[in-house]
Coordinates of C-alpha atoms in Angstrom, one line a residue:
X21 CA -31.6 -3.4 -13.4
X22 CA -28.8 -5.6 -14.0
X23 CA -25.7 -5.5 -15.8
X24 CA -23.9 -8.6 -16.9
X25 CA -20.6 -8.1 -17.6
X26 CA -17.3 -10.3 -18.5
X27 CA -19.1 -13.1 -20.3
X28 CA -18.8 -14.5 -24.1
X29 CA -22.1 -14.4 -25.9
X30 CA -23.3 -16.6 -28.1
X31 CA -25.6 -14.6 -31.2
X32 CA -28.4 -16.2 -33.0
X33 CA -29.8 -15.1 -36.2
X34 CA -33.5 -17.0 -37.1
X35 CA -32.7 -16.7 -40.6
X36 CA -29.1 -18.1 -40.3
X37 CA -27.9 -21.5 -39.7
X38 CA -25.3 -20.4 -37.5
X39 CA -24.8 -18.6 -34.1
X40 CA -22.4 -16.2 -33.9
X41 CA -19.6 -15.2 -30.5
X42 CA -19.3 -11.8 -29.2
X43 CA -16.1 -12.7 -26.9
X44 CA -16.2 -9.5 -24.7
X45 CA -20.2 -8.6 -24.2
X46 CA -22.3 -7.2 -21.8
X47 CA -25.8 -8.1 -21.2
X48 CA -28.8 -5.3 -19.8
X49 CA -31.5 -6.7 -17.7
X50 CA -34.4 -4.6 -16.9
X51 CA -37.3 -6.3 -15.2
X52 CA -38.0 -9.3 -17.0
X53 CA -36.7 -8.3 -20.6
X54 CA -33.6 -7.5 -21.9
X55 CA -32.7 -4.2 -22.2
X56 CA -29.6 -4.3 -24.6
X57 CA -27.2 -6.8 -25.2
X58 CA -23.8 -6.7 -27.5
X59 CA -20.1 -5.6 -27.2
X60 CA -18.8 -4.4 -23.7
X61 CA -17.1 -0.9 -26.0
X62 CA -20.9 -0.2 -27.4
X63 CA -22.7 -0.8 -24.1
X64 CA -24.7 2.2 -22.9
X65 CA -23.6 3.4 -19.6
X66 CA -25.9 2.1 -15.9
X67 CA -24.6 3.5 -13.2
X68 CA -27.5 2.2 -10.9
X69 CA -27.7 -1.3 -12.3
X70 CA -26.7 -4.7 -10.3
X71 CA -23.3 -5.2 -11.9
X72 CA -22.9 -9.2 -11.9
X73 CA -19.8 -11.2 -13.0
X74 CA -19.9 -13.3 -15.7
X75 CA -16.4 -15.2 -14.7
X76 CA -15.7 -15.8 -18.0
X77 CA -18.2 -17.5 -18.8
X78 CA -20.2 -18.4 -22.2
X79 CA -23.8 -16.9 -21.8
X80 CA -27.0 -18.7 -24.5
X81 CA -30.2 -18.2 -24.1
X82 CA -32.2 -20.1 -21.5
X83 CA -32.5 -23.6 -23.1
X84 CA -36.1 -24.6 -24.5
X85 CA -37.7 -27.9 -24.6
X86 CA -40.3 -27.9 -26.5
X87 CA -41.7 -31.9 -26.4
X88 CA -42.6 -33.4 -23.2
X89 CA -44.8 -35.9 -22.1
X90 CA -44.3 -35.0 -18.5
X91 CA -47.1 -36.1 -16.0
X92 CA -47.9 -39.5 -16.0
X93 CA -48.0 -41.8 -12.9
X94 CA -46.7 -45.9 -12.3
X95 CA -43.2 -47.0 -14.2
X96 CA -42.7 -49.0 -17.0
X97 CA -39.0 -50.2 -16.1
X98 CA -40.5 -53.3 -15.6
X99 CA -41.6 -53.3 -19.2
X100 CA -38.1 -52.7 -20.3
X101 CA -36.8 -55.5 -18.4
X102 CA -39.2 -57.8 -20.3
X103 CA -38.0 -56.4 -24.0
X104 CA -34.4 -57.0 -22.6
X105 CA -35.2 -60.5 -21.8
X106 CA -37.3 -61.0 -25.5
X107 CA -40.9 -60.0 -24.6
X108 CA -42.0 -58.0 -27.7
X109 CA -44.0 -54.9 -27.5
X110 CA -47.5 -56.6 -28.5
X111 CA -47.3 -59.2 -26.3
X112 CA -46.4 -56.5 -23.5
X113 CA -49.5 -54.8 -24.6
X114 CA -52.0 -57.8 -24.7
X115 CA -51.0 -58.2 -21.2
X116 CA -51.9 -55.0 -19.8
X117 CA -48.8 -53.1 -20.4
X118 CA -47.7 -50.1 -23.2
X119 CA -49.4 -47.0 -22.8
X120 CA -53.1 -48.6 -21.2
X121 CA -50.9 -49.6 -18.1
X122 CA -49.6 -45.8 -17.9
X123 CA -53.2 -44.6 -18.8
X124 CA -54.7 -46.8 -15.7
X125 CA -51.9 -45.6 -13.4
X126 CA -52.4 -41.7 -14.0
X127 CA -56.4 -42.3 -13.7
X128 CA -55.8 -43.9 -10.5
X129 CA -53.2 -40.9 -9.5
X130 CA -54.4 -38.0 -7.6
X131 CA -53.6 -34.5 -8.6
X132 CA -50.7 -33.9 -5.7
X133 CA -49.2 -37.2 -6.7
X134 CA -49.2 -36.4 -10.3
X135 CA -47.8 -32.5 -9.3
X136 CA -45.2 -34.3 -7.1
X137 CA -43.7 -36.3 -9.7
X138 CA -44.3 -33.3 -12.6
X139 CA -42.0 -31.3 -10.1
X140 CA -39.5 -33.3 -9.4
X141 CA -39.2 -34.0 -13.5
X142 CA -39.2 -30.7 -14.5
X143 CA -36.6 -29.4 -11.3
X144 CA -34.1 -31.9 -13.5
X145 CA -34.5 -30.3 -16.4
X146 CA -34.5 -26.9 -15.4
X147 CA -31.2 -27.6 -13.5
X148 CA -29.6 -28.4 -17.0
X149 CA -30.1 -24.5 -18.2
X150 CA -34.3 -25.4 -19.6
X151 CA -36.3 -22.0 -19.0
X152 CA -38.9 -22.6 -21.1
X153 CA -41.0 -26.2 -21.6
X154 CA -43.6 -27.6 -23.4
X155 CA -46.0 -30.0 -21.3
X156 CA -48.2 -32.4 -22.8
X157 CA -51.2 -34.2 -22.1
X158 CA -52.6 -37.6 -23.4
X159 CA -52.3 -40.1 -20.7
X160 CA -55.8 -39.9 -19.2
X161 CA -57.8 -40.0 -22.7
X162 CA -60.9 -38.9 -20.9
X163 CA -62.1 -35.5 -19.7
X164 CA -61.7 -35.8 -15.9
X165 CA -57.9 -36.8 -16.6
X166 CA -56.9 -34.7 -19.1
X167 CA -58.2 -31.8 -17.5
X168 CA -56.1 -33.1 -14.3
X169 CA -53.1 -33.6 -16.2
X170 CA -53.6 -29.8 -18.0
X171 CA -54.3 -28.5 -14.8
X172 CA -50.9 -30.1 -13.2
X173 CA -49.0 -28.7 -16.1
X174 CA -50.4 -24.9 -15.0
X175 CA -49.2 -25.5 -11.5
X176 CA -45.7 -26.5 -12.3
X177 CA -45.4 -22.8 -14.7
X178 CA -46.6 -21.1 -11.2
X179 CA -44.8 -23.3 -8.7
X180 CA -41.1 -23.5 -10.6
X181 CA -38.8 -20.6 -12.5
X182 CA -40.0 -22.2 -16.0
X183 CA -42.2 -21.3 -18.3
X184 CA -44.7 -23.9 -19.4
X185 CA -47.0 -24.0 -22.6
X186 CA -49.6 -26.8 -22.8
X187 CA -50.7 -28.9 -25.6
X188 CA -54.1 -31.2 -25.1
X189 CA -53.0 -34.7 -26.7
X190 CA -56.2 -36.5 -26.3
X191 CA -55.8 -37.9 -29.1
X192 CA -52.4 -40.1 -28.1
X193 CA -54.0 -43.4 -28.0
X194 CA -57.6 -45.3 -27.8
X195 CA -59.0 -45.6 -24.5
X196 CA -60.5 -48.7 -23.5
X197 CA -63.7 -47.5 -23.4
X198 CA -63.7 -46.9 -26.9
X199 CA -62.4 -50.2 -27.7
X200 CA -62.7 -50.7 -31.5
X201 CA -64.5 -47.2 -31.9
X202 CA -61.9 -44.8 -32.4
X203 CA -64.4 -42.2 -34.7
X204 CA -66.3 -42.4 -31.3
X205 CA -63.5 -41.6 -29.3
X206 CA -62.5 -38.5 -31.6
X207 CA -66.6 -37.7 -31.2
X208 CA -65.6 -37.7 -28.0
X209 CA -62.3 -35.3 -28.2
X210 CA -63.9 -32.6 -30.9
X211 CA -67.6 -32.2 -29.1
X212 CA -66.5 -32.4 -25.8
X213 CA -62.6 -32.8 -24.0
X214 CA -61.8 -30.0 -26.2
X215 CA -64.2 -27.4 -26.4
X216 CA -64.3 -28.2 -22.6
X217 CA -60.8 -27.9 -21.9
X218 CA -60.3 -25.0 -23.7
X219 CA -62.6 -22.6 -22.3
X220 CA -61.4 -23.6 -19.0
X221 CA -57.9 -22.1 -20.4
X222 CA -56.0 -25.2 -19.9
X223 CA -54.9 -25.7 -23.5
X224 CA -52.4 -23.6 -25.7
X225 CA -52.3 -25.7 -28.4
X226 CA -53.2 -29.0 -29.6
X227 CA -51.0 -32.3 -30.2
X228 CA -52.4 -35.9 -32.5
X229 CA -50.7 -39.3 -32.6
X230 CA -51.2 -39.8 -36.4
X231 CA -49.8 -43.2 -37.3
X232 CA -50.5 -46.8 -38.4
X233 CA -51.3 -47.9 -34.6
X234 CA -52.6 -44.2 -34.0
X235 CA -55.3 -42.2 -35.6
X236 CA -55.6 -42.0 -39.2
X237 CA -54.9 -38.9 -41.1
X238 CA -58.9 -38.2 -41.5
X239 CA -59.1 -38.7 -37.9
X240 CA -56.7 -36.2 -37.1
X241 CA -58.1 -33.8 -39.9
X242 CA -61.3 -33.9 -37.6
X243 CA -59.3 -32.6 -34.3
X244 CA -57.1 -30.2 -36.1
X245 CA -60.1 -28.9 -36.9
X246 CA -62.0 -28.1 -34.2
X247 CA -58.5 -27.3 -32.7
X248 CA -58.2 -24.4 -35.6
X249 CA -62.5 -23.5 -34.9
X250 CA -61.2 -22.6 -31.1
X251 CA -58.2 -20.5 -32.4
X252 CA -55.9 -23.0 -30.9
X253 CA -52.8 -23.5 -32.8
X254 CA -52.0 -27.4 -33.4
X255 CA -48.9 -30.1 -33.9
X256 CA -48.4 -33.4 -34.8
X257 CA -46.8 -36.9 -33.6
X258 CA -45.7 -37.4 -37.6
X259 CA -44.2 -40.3 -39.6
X260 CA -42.6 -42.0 -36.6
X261 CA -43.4 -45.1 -37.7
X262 CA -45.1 -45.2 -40.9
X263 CA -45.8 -42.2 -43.4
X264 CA -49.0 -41.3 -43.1
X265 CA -48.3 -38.4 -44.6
X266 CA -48.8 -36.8 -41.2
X267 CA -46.4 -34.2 -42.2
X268 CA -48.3 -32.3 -45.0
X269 CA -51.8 -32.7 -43.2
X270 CA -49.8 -30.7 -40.3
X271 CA -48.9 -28.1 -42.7
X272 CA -51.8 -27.7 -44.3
X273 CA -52.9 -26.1 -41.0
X274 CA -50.2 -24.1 -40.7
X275 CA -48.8 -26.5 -37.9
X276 CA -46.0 -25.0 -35.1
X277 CA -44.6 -28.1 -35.8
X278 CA -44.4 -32.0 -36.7
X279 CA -42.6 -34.3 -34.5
X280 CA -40.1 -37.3 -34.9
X281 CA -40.9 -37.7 -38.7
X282 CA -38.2 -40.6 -39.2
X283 CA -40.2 -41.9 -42.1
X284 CA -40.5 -38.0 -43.4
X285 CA -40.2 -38.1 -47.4
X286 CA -39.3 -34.8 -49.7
X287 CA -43.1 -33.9 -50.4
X288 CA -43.5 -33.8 -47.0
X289 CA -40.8 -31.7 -46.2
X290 CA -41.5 -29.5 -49.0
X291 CA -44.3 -29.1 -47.2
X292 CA -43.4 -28.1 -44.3
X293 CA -41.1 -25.3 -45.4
X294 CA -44.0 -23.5 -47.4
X295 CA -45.7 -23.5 -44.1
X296 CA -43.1 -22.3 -41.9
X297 CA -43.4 -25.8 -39.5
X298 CA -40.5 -26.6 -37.1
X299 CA -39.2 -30.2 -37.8
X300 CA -39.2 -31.2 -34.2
X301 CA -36.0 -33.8 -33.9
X302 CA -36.5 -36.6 -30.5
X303 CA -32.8 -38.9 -30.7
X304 CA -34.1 -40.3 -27.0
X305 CA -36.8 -42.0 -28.6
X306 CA -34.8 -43.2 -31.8
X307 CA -32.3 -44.4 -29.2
X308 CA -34.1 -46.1 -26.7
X309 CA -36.8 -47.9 -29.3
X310 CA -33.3 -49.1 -30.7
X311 CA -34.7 -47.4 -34.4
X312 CA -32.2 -47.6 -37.5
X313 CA -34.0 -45.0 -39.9
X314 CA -33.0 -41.2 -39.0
X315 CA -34.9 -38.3 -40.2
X316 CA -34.2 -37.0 -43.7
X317 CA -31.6 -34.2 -42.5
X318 CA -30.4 -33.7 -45.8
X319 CA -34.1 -32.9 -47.4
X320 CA -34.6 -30.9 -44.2
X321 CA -31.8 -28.7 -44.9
X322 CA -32.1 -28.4 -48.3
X323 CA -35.2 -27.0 -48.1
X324 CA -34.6 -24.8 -45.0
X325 CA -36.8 -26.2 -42.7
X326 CA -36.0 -25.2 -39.2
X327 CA -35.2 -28.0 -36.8
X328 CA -35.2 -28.3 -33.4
X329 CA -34.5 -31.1 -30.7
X330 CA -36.5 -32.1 -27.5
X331 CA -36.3 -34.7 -24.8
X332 CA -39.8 -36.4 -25.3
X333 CA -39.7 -37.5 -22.0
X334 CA -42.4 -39.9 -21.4
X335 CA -42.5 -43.4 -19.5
X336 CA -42.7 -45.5 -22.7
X337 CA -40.1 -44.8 -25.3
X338 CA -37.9 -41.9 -23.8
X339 CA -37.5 -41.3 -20.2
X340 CA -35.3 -38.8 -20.4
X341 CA -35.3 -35.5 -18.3
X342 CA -31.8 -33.9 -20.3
X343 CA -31.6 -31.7 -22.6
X344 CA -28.2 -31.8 -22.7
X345 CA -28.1 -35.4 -23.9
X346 CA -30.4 -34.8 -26.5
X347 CA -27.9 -32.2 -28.3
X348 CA -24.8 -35.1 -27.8
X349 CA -27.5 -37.4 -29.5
X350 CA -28.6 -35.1 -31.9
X351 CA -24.9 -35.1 -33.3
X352 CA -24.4 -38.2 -32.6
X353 CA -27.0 -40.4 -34.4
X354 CA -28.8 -37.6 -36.3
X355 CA -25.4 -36.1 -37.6
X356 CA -26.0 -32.2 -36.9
X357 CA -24.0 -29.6 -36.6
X358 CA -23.0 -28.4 -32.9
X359 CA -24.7 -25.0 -34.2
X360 CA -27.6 -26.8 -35.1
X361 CA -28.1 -28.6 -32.2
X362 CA -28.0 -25.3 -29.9
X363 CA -30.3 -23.7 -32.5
X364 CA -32.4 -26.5 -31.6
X365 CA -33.0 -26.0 -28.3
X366 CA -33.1 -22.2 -28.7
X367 CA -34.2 -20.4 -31.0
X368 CA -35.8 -23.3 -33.3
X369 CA -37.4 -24.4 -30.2
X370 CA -39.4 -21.1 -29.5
X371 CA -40.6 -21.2 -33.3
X372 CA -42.1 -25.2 -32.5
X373 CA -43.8 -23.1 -29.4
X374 CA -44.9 -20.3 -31.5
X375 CA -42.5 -18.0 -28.9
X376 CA -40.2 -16.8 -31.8
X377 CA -39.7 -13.3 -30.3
X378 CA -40.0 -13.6 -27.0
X379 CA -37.6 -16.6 -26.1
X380 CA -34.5 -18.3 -27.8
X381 CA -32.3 -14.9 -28.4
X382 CA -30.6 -12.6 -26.7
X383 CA -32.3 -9.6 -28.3
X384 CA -33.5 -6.3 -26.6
X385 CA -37.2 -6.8 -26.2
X386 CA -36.8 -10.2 -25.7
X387 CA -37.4 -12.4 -22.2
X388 CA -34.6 -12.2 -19.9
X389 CA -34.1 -16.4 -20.4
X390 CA -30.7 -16.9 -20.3
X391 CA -28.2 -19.7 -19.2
X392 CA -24.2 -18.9 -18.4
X393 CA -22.0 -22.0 -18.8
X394 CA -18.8 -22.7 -17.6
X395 CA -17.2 -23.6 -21.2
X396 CA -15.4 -21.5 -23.7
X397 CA -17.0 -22.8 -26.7
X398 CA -20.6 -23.7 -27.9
X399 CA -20.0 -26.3 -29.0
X400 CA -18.9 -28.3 -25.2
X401 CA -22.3 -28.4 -25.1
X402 CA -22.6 -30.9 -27.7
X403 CA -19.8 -32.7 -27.6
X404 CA -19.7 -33.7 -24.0
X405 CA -22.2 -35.3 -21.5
X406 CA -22.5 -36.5 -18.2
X407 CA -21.2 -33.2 -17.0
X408 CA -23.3 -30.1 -16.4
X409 CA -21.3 -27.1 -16.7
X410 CA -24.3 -24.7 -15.9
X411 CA -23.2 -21.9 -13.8
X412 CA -26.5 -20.2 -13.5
X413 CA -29.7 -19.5 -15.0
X414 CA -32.2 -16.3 -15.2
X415 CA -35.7 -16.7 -15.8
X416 CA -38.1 -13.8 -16.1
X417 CA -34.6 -11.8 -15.7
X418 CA -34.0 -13.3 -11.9
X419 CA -31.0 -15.3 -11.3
X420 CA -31.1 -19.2 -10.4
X421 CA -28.2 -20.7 -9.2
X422 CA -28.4 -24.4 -9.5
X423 CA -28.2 -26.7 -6.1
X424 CA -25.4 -28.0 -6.7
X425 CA -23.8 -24.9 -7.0
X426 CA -24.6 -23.0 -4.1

C-alpha cells in the first residue's frame, strides 16, 4: 500500500465541464487501484502503507491517448519535403507515395522491426505522463499484416507500463490489390480479416476511414456491422474532409466515438449526443495538413457532447508522439478551455476507449493511473510546451520515474 501525501489534486466530474483542486490531498494506493483519495484532514489512517512525497506537486490522472496510428514502417519526410517545395498530394500519390508507400514499407517490415519502432514511439509518449493508449491498425490492408500490426500492438501493452487497447482499421484505405474494387476489399474485411482477427483476440474495437477518398458511408455500414455481429464495439475516421455524414452513421451504432469531424454539421452533432459518442478532437493533423476549418466547438458544447483530444500519430499527416502539444494546440487553434483540454486527455479520453470507470479519475475503485507534475496550476499544462514538467508516473499503481529524471 501506498500513501501519497503533500500533493495538489486535480478532481474530475464526467458530468461537469470543469475539474476541480483539492490543494492539500492525499492519495491511497492499494495494489493496482485506488483505495481512497481526497483531503489530507478526511484521509483514513495507514500505518503500514509506503508513505511517498508528493513535493508539492500537482497530481492528474495518468494521461490517455486515445488515437494512434502507431506501427507503421519507412518515412515519409521525404514526402513532406516535396509539398514544401510544391509537389501536391496527388501527384505524390501517382508516384508511389501517400499511404501505398507506408502500406509497402510495413508489408515489407518484419514483426521485431515493426515492435522496435512501436516501442520506441510509445516510450515518448509515455514519458510525457500517457498511461493509457489506443493503438491502431490499417497500414497492411491484408490479413497477414493486420494481424502483424494487431499483434505488435499486444506486445507493446506487455512489454511497456501502458495500457494498450486495439482497434482493427482495415478499412483505412484500398489496397492495390483491390484496385478499383473497394466492395471487394470490404468482402474481403467483413468475411474474413475480421472474423479472423477477432477470434484470435487481437481486436478490441473496430476503426473506418469514411470519406470522399475513403469508403463510403454504405461501405462502412457493412463493417460496422459485422463489427457489431462480433460484439466488437466500433469508431469512425468522420467528416475530415468532406461530410459524409460519417458522424450520425457512427452513432447510429452507438459509436465510442467519431474522430476529427472538421466538417461536422449540427445534425450530426445532435447525433452524437443522443448516442453518448466522444467527439474525438486531432489539432496535429489540422496543423500539419495546414487545414483552415476547425471543428464545430460551439455546436459541440451546446449540445454536451464530450470531447477529447489525441495525437493521431501516424507517418502521413501527424507525426506526433506528444500529448502535451496536443492540449497547447487544442487551445490554441481549436479555442478550448485549459479544463477542457485536460478533460480531453483524461477523463473524455477513457469514454472514446469505452474505460469510463476504470481510467481518467482519481476515484476509489478506479486504476491507480496517475501523473504528478511539477506545476502549481492545471492549466501549465496547456499553456506551455517544449517543457515536460512530469515528475513521475504510476501505472497499475507502481511508480515510473521518467529517464530523465532519475
Amino acid at each position: 500500500m501506498q500513501r501519497i501525501e503533500n500533493i495538489q489534486l486535480v478532481t474530475l466530474d464526467a458530468e461537469l465541464s470543469d475539474y476541480g483542486l483539492i490543494e492539500d490531498a492525499i492519495v491511497i494506493v492499494n495494489g493496482t487501484h485506488i483505495e481512497w483519495a481526497g483531503p489530507a484532514f478526511d484521509a483514513p489512517s495507514t500505518p503500514t502503507a509506503e508513505v511517498i512525497d508528493g513535493q508539492g506537486g500537482l497530481m492528474t490522472p495518468g494521461l490517455v491517448d486515445c488515437h494512434t496510428h502507431l506501427i507503421w514502417a519507412g518515412s515519409r519526410a521525404n514526402e513532406f519535403a516535396q509539398r514544401l517545395h510544391g509537389a501536391t498530394y496527388a501527384e505524390i500519390a501517382k508516384a508511389g507515395g501517400g499511404i501505398a508507400a507506408t502500406v509497402r514499407a510495413t508489408r515489407e517490415a518484419s514483426y521485431d522491426e515493426l515492435l522496435q519502432l512501436a516501442l520506441k514511439r510509445a516510450k515518448a509518449l509515455i514519458a510525457q505522463g500517457v498511461t493509457t493508449l489506443e493503438i491502431k491498425s490499417g497500414y497492411g490492408l491484408d490479413l497477414e499484416t493486420e494481424r502483424k500490426q494487431l499483434q505488435v500492438a499486444r506486445a507493446v501493452g506487455e512489454q511497456l507500463p501502458v495500457r494498450v487497447k486495439t482497434t482493427l482499421l482495415a478499412a483505412h484505405a484500398i489496397p492495390p490489390e483491390f484496385k478499383n474494387n473497394a466492395d471487394g476489399y470490404i468482402d474481403e474485411i467483413v468475411e474474413r480479416i475480421l472474423p479472423t482477427l477477432a477470434d484470435e483476440g487481437l481486436v478490441d474495437a473496430v476503426d473506418a476511414f469514411c470519406e470522399s477518398i475513403g469508403f463510403s458511408p454504405a461501405q462502412t455500414q457493412r463493417v460496422f456491422e459485422a463489427a457489431q455481429s462480433l460484439g466488437l464495439p466500433v469508431k469512425l475516421h468522420a467528416e475530415q474532409i468532406t461530410n459524409q455524414q460519417g458522424a450520425q452513421l457512427a452513432a447510429q451504432f452507438e459509436a465510442l466515438s467519431a474522430d476529427h469531424l472538421e466538417q461536422l454539421d449540427e445534425e450530426g452533432v445532435q447525433a452524437m449526443a443522443a448516442s453518448g459518442t466522444v467527439a474525438v478532437l486531432l489539432p496535429g493533423a489540422f496543423y500539419f495538413l495546414r487545414d483552415d476549418q476547425v471543428p464545430p466547438i460551439e455546436l459541440l458544447r451546446k449540445h454536451r457532447v464530450p470531447m477529447a483530444i489525441a495525437t493521431d500519430a501516424n507517418p502521413g499527416s501527424s507525426p506526433i508522439h506528444n500529448l502535451q502539444l496536443m492540449l497547447q494546440m487544442a487551445a490554441t487553434f481549436f479555442k478550448l478551455t485549459p479544463e477542457e483540454c485536460l478533460r480531453g486527455v483524461t477523463v473524455n479520453a477513457a469514454k472514446a476507449l469505452g474505460m469510463y470507470g476504470q481510467v481518467g479519475e482519481i476515484k476509489a475503485g478506479m486504476k491507480a493511473d496517475l501523473a504528478l507534475w511539477d506545476i502549481q496550476d492545471a492549466a501549465e499544462l496547456t499553456y506551455q510546451f517544449g517543457v515536460n514538467p512530469l515528475i513521475k508516473r504510476w501505472y497499475d499503481g507502481v511508480v515510473h520515474v521518467p529517464a530523465y529524471k532519475q
